[in-house]
CSV table of C-alpha atoms in Angstrom, one decimal:
chain,number,residue,atom,x,y,z
A,22,UNK,CA,52.5,-17.1,11.1
A,23,UNK,CA,51.5,-20.7,10.4
A,24,UNK,CA,49.7,-22.6,7.5
A,25,UNK,CA,46.1,-23.2,6.6
A,26,UNK,CA,46.0,-27.0,6.1
A,27,UNK,CA,43.4,-29.3,4.8
A,28,UNK,CA,43.2,-33.1,5.4
A,29,UNK,CA,41.2,-34.8,2.6
A,30,UNK,CA,39.8,-38.2,3.6
A,31,UNK,CA,40.1,-37.4,7.2
A,32,UNK,CA,37.8,-40.3,8.3
A,33,UNK,CA,40.0,-43.1,6.9
A,34,UNK,CA,43.0,-44.8,8.5
A,35,UNK,CA,45.6,-42.6,6.8
A,36,UNK,CA,43.7,-39.4,7.1
A,37,UNK,CA,43.3,-39.9,10.8
A,38,UNK,CA,47.0,-40.6,11.1
A,39,UNK,CA,47.8,-37.4,9.2
A,40,UNK,CA,45.8,-35.5,11.7
A,41,UNK,CA,47.6,-37.2,14.6
A,42,UNK,CA,51.1,-36.6,13.2
A,43,UNK,CA,50.4,-33.0,12.4
A,44,UNK,CA,49.5,-32.5,16.0
A,45,UNK,CA,52.4,-34.7,17.5
A,46,UNK,CA,55.0,-32.9,15.4
A,47,UNK,CA,53.6,-29.5,16.2
A,48,UNK,CA,53.4,-28.6,12.6
A,49,UNK,CA,52.8,-24.8,12.4
A,50,UNK,CA,49.0,-24.8,11.6
A,51,UNK,CA,47.0,-21.5,11.8
A,52,UNK,CA,43.9,-23.1,10.7
A,53,UNK,CA,43.0,-26.8,9.9
A,54,UNK,CA,39.9,-28.4,8.3
A,55,UNK,CA,38.9,-32.1,7.8
A,56,UNK,CA,37.2,-33.0,4.6
A,57,UNK,CA,35.3,-36.2,3.7
A,58,UNK,CA,32.7,-37.4,1.3
A,59,UNK,CA,29.0,-36.6,1.9
A,60,UNK,CA,28.3,-39.9,3.5
A,61,UNK,CA,30.8,-39.1,6.3
A,62,UNK,CA,29.7,-35.3,6.6
A,63,UNK,CA,29.8,-34.2,10.1
A,64,UNK,CA,31.8,-37.1,11.5
A,65,UNK,CA,34.1,-36.0,14.2
A,66,UNK,CA,37.7,-36.6,14.1
A,67,UNK,CA,40.6,-35.7,16.5
A,68,UNK,CA,43.4,-33.1,16.0
A,69,UNK,CA,45.5,-33.0,19.2
A,70,UNK,CA,43.2,-32.0,22.0
A,71,UNK,CA,40.6,-30.6,19.5
A,72,UNK,CA,37.8,-32.2,17.8
A,73,UNK,CA,37.0,-31.3,14.1
A,74,UNK,CA,33.7,-32.0,12.4
A,75,UNK,CA,34.3,-33.0,8.8
A,76,UNK,CA,33.2,-30.8,5.9
A,77,UNK,CA,31.9,-31.7,2.4
A,78,UNK,CA,34.8,-32.2,-0.1
A,79,UNK,CA,32.6,-31.8,-3.0
A,80,UNK,CA,31.7,-28.1,-2.2
A,81,UNK,CA,34.8,-27.1,-0.5
A,82,UNK,CA,36.7,-24.0,-1.9
A,83,UNK,CA,40.7,-24.4,-1.6
A,84,UNK,CA,41.3,-20.7,-2.2
A,85,UNK,CA,43.5,-19.2,0.5
A,86,UNK,CA,44.5,-22.6,1.9
A,87,UNK,CA,48.2,-23.5,1.8
A,88,UNK,CA,48.5,-27.2,1.9
A,89,UNK,CA,46.1,-30.2,1.3
A,90,UNK,CA,47.1,-33.8,2.4
A,91,UNK,CA,45.0,-36.0,0.1
A,92,UNK,CA,44.2,-39.5,1.6
A,93,UNK,CA,41.5,-40.6,-0.9
A,94,UNK,CA,41.6,-43.1,-3.7
A,95,UNK,CA,42.8,-42.3,-7.2
A,96,UNK,CA,39.5,-41.8,-8.8
A,97,UNK,CA,38.5,-39.1,-6.3
A,98,UNK,CA,41.9,-37.6,-6.3
A,99,UNK,CA,41.7,-37.2,-10.1
A,100,UNK,CA,38.6,-35.0,-9.6
A,101,UNK,CA,39.6,-32.9,-6.5
A,102,UNK,CA,43.5,-32.6,-6.6
A,103,UNK,CA,43.5,-30.5,-9.8
A,104,UNK,CA,40.8,-28.3,-8.4
A,105,UNK,CA,42.8,-27.6,-5.2
A,106,UNK,CA,46.0,-27.1,-7.2
A,107,UNK,CA,44.3,-24.7,-9.6
A,108,UNK,CA,43.1,-22.7,-6.5
A,109,UNK,CA,46.6,-22.1,-5.2
A,110,UNK,CA,46.7,-24.9,-2.6
A,111,UNK,CA,49.6,-27.3,-2.8
A,112,UNK,CA,48.6,-30.9,-2.9
A,113,UNK,CA,50.5,-33.7,-1.2
A,114,UNK,CA,48.8,-36.7,-2.6
A,115,UNK,CA,49.0,-40.3,-1.0
A,116,UNK,CA,47.3,-42.1,-3.9
A,117,UNK,CA,49.2,-43.7,-6.8
A,118,UNK,CA,47.7,-41.3,-9.4
A,119,UNK,CA,50.6,-38.8,-9.8
A,120,UNK,CA,53.5,-40.8,-8.8
A,121,UNK,CA,54.6,-41.7,-12.3
A,122,UNK,CA,54.1,-38.2,-13.9
A,123,UNK,CA,57.6,-36.9,-14.8
A,124,UNK,CA,56.5,-33.4,-13.8
A,125,UNK,CA,55.5,-34.2,-10.4
A,126,UNK,CA,58.0,-35.0,-7.7
A,127,UNK,CA,57.8,-38.2,-5.8
A,128,UNK,CA,59.4,-37.7,-2.5
A,129,UNK,CA,60.8,-39.4,0.6
A,130,UNK,CA,62.4,-36.5,2.5
A,131,UNK,CA,65.3,-38.6,3.8
A,132,UNK,CA,66.3,-39.5,0.3
A,133,UNK,CA,65.4,-36.7,-2.2
A,134,UNK,CA,64.0,-33.7,-0.3
A,135,UNK,CA,65.7,-31.4,-2.9
A,136,UNK,CA,63.0,-32.4,-5.4
A,137,UNK,CA,60.4,-30.5,-3.4
A,138,UNK,CA,61.1,-27.3,-5.4
A,139,UNK,CA,59.5,-28.9,-8.4
A,140,UNK,CA,56.1,-28.8,-6.8
A,141,UNK,CA,55.6,-25.6,-8.8
A,142,UNK,CA,55.2,-27.7,-12.0
A,143,UNK,CA,51.6,-28.6,-11.1
A,144,UNK,CA,51.1,-27.6,-7.5
A,145,UNK,CA,51.2,-31.3,-6.7
A,146,UNK,CA,53.6,-33.6,-4.9
A,147,UNK,CA,53.3,-37.3,-4.9
A,148,UNK,CA,53.7,-39.6,-1.8
A,149,UNK,CA,55.2,-43.0,-2.7
A,150,UNK,CA,53.8,-46.5,-2.1
A,151,UNK,CA,54.0,-47.6,1.5
A,152,UNK,CA,56.5,-50.5,0.8
A,153,UNK,CA,58.6,-48.3,-1.5
A,154,UNK,CA,59.0,-45.6,1.2
A,155,UNK,CA,60.5,-47.7,4.0
A,156,UNK,CA,62.7,-49.5,1.6
A,157,UNK,CA,64.4,-46.4,0.0
A,158,UNK,CA,65.0,-44.9,3.4
A,159,UNK,CA,67.2,-47.9,4.3
A,160,UNK,CA,68.8,-48.2,0.8
A,161,UNK,CA,69.7,-44.5,0.4
A,162,UNK,CA,72.8,-44.3,2.8
A,163,UNK,CA,74.1,-47.7,1.6
A,164,UNK,CA,73.8,-46.5,-2.0
A,165,UNK,CA,75.7,-43.4,-1.2
A,166,UNK,CA,78.5,-45.5,0.0
A,167,UNK,CA,78.7,-48.4,-2.4
A,168,UNK,CA,76.4,-47.8,-5.3
A,169,UNK,CA,73.6,-50.4,-5.5
A,170,UNK,CA,73.3,-52.5,-8.7
A,171,UNK,CA,70.4,-54.8,-8.0
A,172,UNK,CA,67.6,-55.2,-5.3
A,173,UNK,CA,65.6,-58.4,-4.7
A,174,UNK,CA,62.8,-57.8,-2.2
A,175,UNK,CA,60.1,-59.9,-0.7
A,176,UNK,CA,57.4,-58.0,1.2
A,177,UNK,CA,55.3,-59.1,4.1
A,178,UNK,CA,52.6,-56.5,4.1
A,179,UNK,CA,49.9,-55.9,6.8
A,180,UNK,CA,46.1,-55.6,6.0
A,181,UNK,CA,45.9,-52.1,7.0
A,182,UNK,CA,47.5,-51.2,3.7
A,183,UNK,CA,44.2,-52.2,2.1
A,184,UNK,CA,42.0,-50.4,4.4
A,185,UNK,CA,39.4,-50.7,7.3
A,186,UNK,CA,37.4,-53.4,5.5
A,187,UNK,CA,40.5,-55.5,5.3
A,188,UNK,CA,41.2,-55.2,9.0
A,189,UNK,CA,37.7,-56.2,9.9
A,190,UNK,CA,38.0,-59.1,7.5
A,191,UNK,CA,41.1,-60.5,9.2
A,192,UNK,CA,39.5,-59.9,12.7
A,193,UNK,CA,36.3,-61.5,11.8
A,194,UNK,CA,37.9,-64.4,9.9
A,195,UNK,CA,40.2,-65.1,13.0
A,196,UNK,CA,37.2,-65.1,15.4
A,197,UNK,CA,35.2,-67.2,13.0
A,198,UNK,CA,37.7,-70.0,12.9
A,199,UNK,CA,37.3,-70.5,16.7
A,200,UNK,CA,33.5,-69.9,16.9
A,201,UNK,CA,31.4,-72.5,15.0
A,202,UNK,CA,28.8,-70.8,12.8
A,203,UNK,CA,30.7,-67.5,12.6
A,204,UNK,CA,33.1,-68.4,9.8
A,205,UNK,CA,33.6,-65.4,7.4
A,206,UNK,CA,34.2,-66.0,3.7
A,207,UNK,CA,36.8,-63.9,1.8
A,208,UNK,CA,35.4,-60.7,0.4
A,209,UNK,CA,38.2,-58.0,0.6
A,210,UNK,CA,40.8,-60.6,-0.5
A,211,UNK,CA,40.6,-63.4,-3.0
A,212,UNK,CA,41.6,-65.9,-0.4
A,213,UNK,CA,41.3,-66.3,3.4
A,214,UNK,CA,43.8,-64.0,5.0
A,215,UNK,CA,43.4,-65.2,8.6
A,216,UNK,CA,46.3,-67.8,9.3
A,217,UNK,CA,47.3,-67.5,5.7
A,218,UNK,CA,49.6,-65.4,3.3
A,219,UNK,CA,48.5,-64.2,-0.2
A,220,UNK,CA,51.2,-63.5,-2.9
A,221,UNK,CA,49.0,-61.1,-4.5
A,222,UNK,CA,48.7,-57.3,-3.8
A,223,UNK,CA,47.0,-55.0,-6.4
A,224,UNK,CA,46.1,-56.4,-10.0
A,225,UNK,CA,48.1,-58.8,-12.2
A,226,UNK,CA,49.9,-57.4,-15.1
A,227,UNK,CA,50.7,-59.2,-18.5
A,228,UNK,CA,54.3,-59.7,-17.2
A,229,UNK,CA,53.1,-62.0,-14.4
A,230,UNK,CA,54.0,-59.2,-11.8
A,231,UNK,CA,51.3,-57.5,-9.7
A,232,UNK,CA,51.0,-53.9,-9.8
A,233,UNK,CA,52.3,-53.5,-6.3
A,234,UNK,CA,55.4,-55.2,-7.5
A,235,UNK,CA,55.8,-52.9,-10.5
A,236,UNK,CA,55.2,-49.8,-8.2
A,237,UNK,CA,58.2,-50.8,-6.1
A,238,UNK,CA,60.4,-51.1,-9.2
A,239,UNK,CA,59.3,-47.9,-10.8
A,240,UNK,CA,59.2,-45.8,-7.8
A,241,UNK,CA,62.6,-46.8,-6.4
A,242,UNK,CA,64.1,-45.8,-9.7
A,243,UNK,CA,62.4,-42.4,-9.6
A,244,UNK,CA,63.2,-41.6,-6.1
A,245,UNK,CA,66.8,-43.4,-5.7
A,246,UNK,CA,68.5,-43.9,-8.9
A,247,UNK,CA,67.2,-45.0,-12.5
A,248,UNK,CA,70.1,-47.4,-12.8
A,249,UNK,CA,69.2,-49.6,-10.0
A,250,UNK,CA,67.6,-53.0,-11.0
A,251,UNK,CA,64.8,-54.1,-8.7
A,252,UNK,CA,62.7,-57.2,-8.6
A,253,UNK,CA,60.0,-57.6,-6.0
A,254,UNK,CA,57.5,-60.3,-4.7
A,255,UNK,CA,54.7,-58.5,-2.6
A,256,UNK,CA,52.8,-60.6,-0.1
A,257,UNK,CA,49.9,-59.8,2.1
A,258,UNK,CA,50.1,-61.4,5.6
A,259,UNK,CA,47.8,-61.6,8.6
A,260,UNK,CA,49.2,-58.7,10.5
A,261,UNK,CA,47.2,-55.6,11.3
A,262,UNK,CA,49.8,-52.9,11.1
A,263,UNK,CA,53.5,-52.8,10.0
A,264,UNK,CA,55.1,-53.8,6.9
A,265,UNK,CA,58.2,-56.0,6.7
A,266,UNK,CA,60.8,-56.6,3.9
A,267,UNK,CA,63.4,-59.1,3.3
A,268,UNK,CA,65.8,-57.2,1.0
A,269,UNK,CA,68.8,-58.6,-0.8
A,270,UNK,CA,71.3,-55.9,-2.2
A,271,UNK,CA,74.1,-56.1,-4.6
A,272,UNK,CA,76.6,-53.4,-4.7
A,273,UNK,CA,79.2,-52.2,-7.2
A,274,UNK,CA,81.7,-51.9,-4.4
A,275,UNK,CA,82.4,-54.1,-1.5
A,276,UNK,CA,80.6,-53.2,1.7
A,277,UNK,CA,80.9,-55.3,4.8
A,278,UNK,CA,78.0,-55.8,7.2
A,279,UNK,CA,79.8,-54.0,10.1
A,280,UNK,CA,80.4,-50.8,8.1
A,281,UNK,CA,76.8,-51.0,6.7
A,282,UNK,CA,75.5,-51.2,10.3
A,283,UNK,CA,77.5,-48.1,11.3
A,284,UNK,CA,76.2,-46.3,8.3
A,285,UNK,CA,72.6,-47.2,9.0
A,286,UNK,CA,72.9,-46.3,12.7
A,287,UNK,CA,73.7,-42.6,11.5
A,288,UNK,CA,71.2,-42.5,8.8
A,289,UNK,CA,68.2,-40.2,9.1
A,290,UNK,CA,64.9,-41.9,9.8
A,291,UNK,CA,66.6,-45.3,10.5
A,292,UNK,CA,66.8,-47.2,13.6
A,293,UNK,CA,69.0,-50.3,13.8
A,294,UNK,CA,67.9,-53.1,16.2
A,295,UNK,CA,70.3,-56.1,15.4
A,296,UNK,CA,71.6,-58.0,18.4
A,297,UNK,CA,72.1,-61.4,16.7
A,298,UNK,CA,70.3,-63.2,19.4
A,299,UNK,CA,66.8,-64.4,20.2
A,300,UNK,CA,64.5,-61.4,20.1
A,301,UNK,CA,67.3,-59.0,19.1
A,302,UNK,CA,65.5,-57.9,15.9
A,303,UNK,CA,62.3,-55.9,15.0
A,304,UNK,CA,58.9,-57.3,14.2
A,305,UNK,CA,55.8,-55.5,12.9
A,306,UNK,CA,54.2,-55.4,16.4
A,307,UNK,CA,57.2,-53.4,17.7
A,308,UNK,CA,56.9,-50.6,15.2
A,309,UNK,CA,53.3,-49.8,15.5
A,310,UNK,CA,52.8,-46.1,16.3
A,311,UNK,CA,56.5,-45.4,15.7
A,312,UNK,CA,58.2,-42.9,13.2
A,313,UNK,CA,61.3,-44.9,12.4
A,314,UNK,CA,62.1,-47.3,9.6
A,315,UNK,CA,63.8,-50.1,11.5
A,316,UNK,CA,66.6,-52.4,10.2
A,317,UNK,CA,67.6,-55.8,11.5
A,318,UNK,CA,69.4,-59.0,10.4
A,319,UNK,CA,72.2,-57.1,8.7
A,320,UNK,CA,74.5,-59.7,7.2
A,321,UNK,CA,76.8,-60.6,4.2
A,322,UNK,CA,75.5,-62.5,1.2
A,323,UNK,CA,78.4,-64.6,0.3
A,324,UNK,CA,76.6,-65.9,-2.9
A,325,UNK,CA,77.4,-62.8,-4.8
A,326,UNK,CA,80.4,-60.6,-5.1
A,327,UNK,CA,79.2,-57.6,-3.1
A,328,UNK,CA,76.1,-58.6,-1.4
A,329,UNK,CA,74.1,-57.8,1.8
A,330,UNK,CA,70.9,-59.0,3.3
A,331,UNK,CA,68.7,-56.7,5.6
A,332,UNK,CA,65.4,-56.9,7.2
A,333,UNK,CA,63.3,-53.7,7.1
A,334,UNK,CA,60.2,-52.9,9.1
A,335,UNK,CA,57.9,-49.8,9.5
A,336,UNK,CA,54.5,-48.8,10.5
A,337,UNK,CA,52.8,-48.5,7.0
A,338,UNK,CA,50.2,-46.0,8.1
A,339,UNK,CA,53.0,-43.7,9.4
A,340,UNK,CA,56.3,-43.7,7.4
A,341,UNK,CA,54.4,-45.7,4.7
A,342,UNK,CA,51.7,-43.0,4.3
A,343,UNK,CA,50.8,-40.2,6.8
A,344,UNK,CA,54.2,-39.5,8.3
A,345,UNK,CA,55.9,-39.1,5.0
A,346,UNK,CA,53.2,-36.8,3.8
A,347,UNK,CA,53.6,-34.7,6.8
A,348,UNK,CA,57.5,-34.7,6.5
A,349,UNK,CA,56.9,-33.5,2.9
A,350,UNK,CA,54.8,-30.7,4.1
A,351,UNK,CA,57.5,-29.8,6.7
A,352,UNK,CA,60.1,-29.7,3.9
A,353,UNK,CA,57.9,-27.7,1.6
A,354,UNK,CA,57.2,-25.2,4.2
A,355,UNK,CA,60.9,-24.7,5.2
A,356,UNK,CA,62.4,-24.6,1.8
A,357,UNK,CA,59.7,-23.1,-0.4
A,358,UNK,CA,56.6,-21.6,1.2
A,359,UNK,CA,58.4,-20.3,4.4
A,360,UNK,CA,55.5,-19.2,6.6
A,361,UNK,CA,55.9,-21.2,9.7
């Protein structure tokens, strides 16, 4: 006996990946349905070797369905997630809407899978921000060994984190630079993204941080440890898929880079690629379509007493969104619902 699963926002980048990963990982599905807004009604999407036609989210009855994977914006989630939850369907939400609610678990299964039991509070589980998810997967095993005091992270985030319109803008601007008369002015981003980097993701806060930077701070504390100090600079780069992060870590106890490497090699969800030679490291283009959180450039930081530097890369549409949501569903099924 398997699960009746709903994918909400099935025509978007993340929704499509959710369907792909459910099929790839052979999640125990008895029945699956794809929901979208009325403007996408009837659009065909793939689930393994099957083709699904999207149904209307607005009129859908979630009664009798076990799990709903939400991949729509916060505004729509605010309307439909409580409806699904109240009808007995467990919502796993990829938006930021519920991440900071103390009654709703915020889960990265490699880090805090035990929190899944708290889904019963509101029948909702939150999926973290893409940049946070890959970072905490790498930090968790190191924190267990040497206790992290402080993290300084700079991100290099791909345009697919914004959505399809951003992918199109990067593609069209890049072409436009080489074809006279086809130049494309910025519309998704405040400045040109082609051949540029933009130190601005989400809105600016009074502190001078952007909301993306604030998310990384707050979510790391909720998922990993509230005592860890985090400061982030989040940057959009002209890459289609794959987020990268340069992370500086300060520990309470000494941890040398060789032991850190051994720990990371054994850590769930982590793949170390670190040869200390030309090409012996991971880049975003290498991670596309993969499940792992990759770690390279592991080295001592001699400017602080107990410091390390690492380079972390992952497919933001997978571990940063769809994969993590499906992994949450797997843990939920194995530990709580127990149908598959």
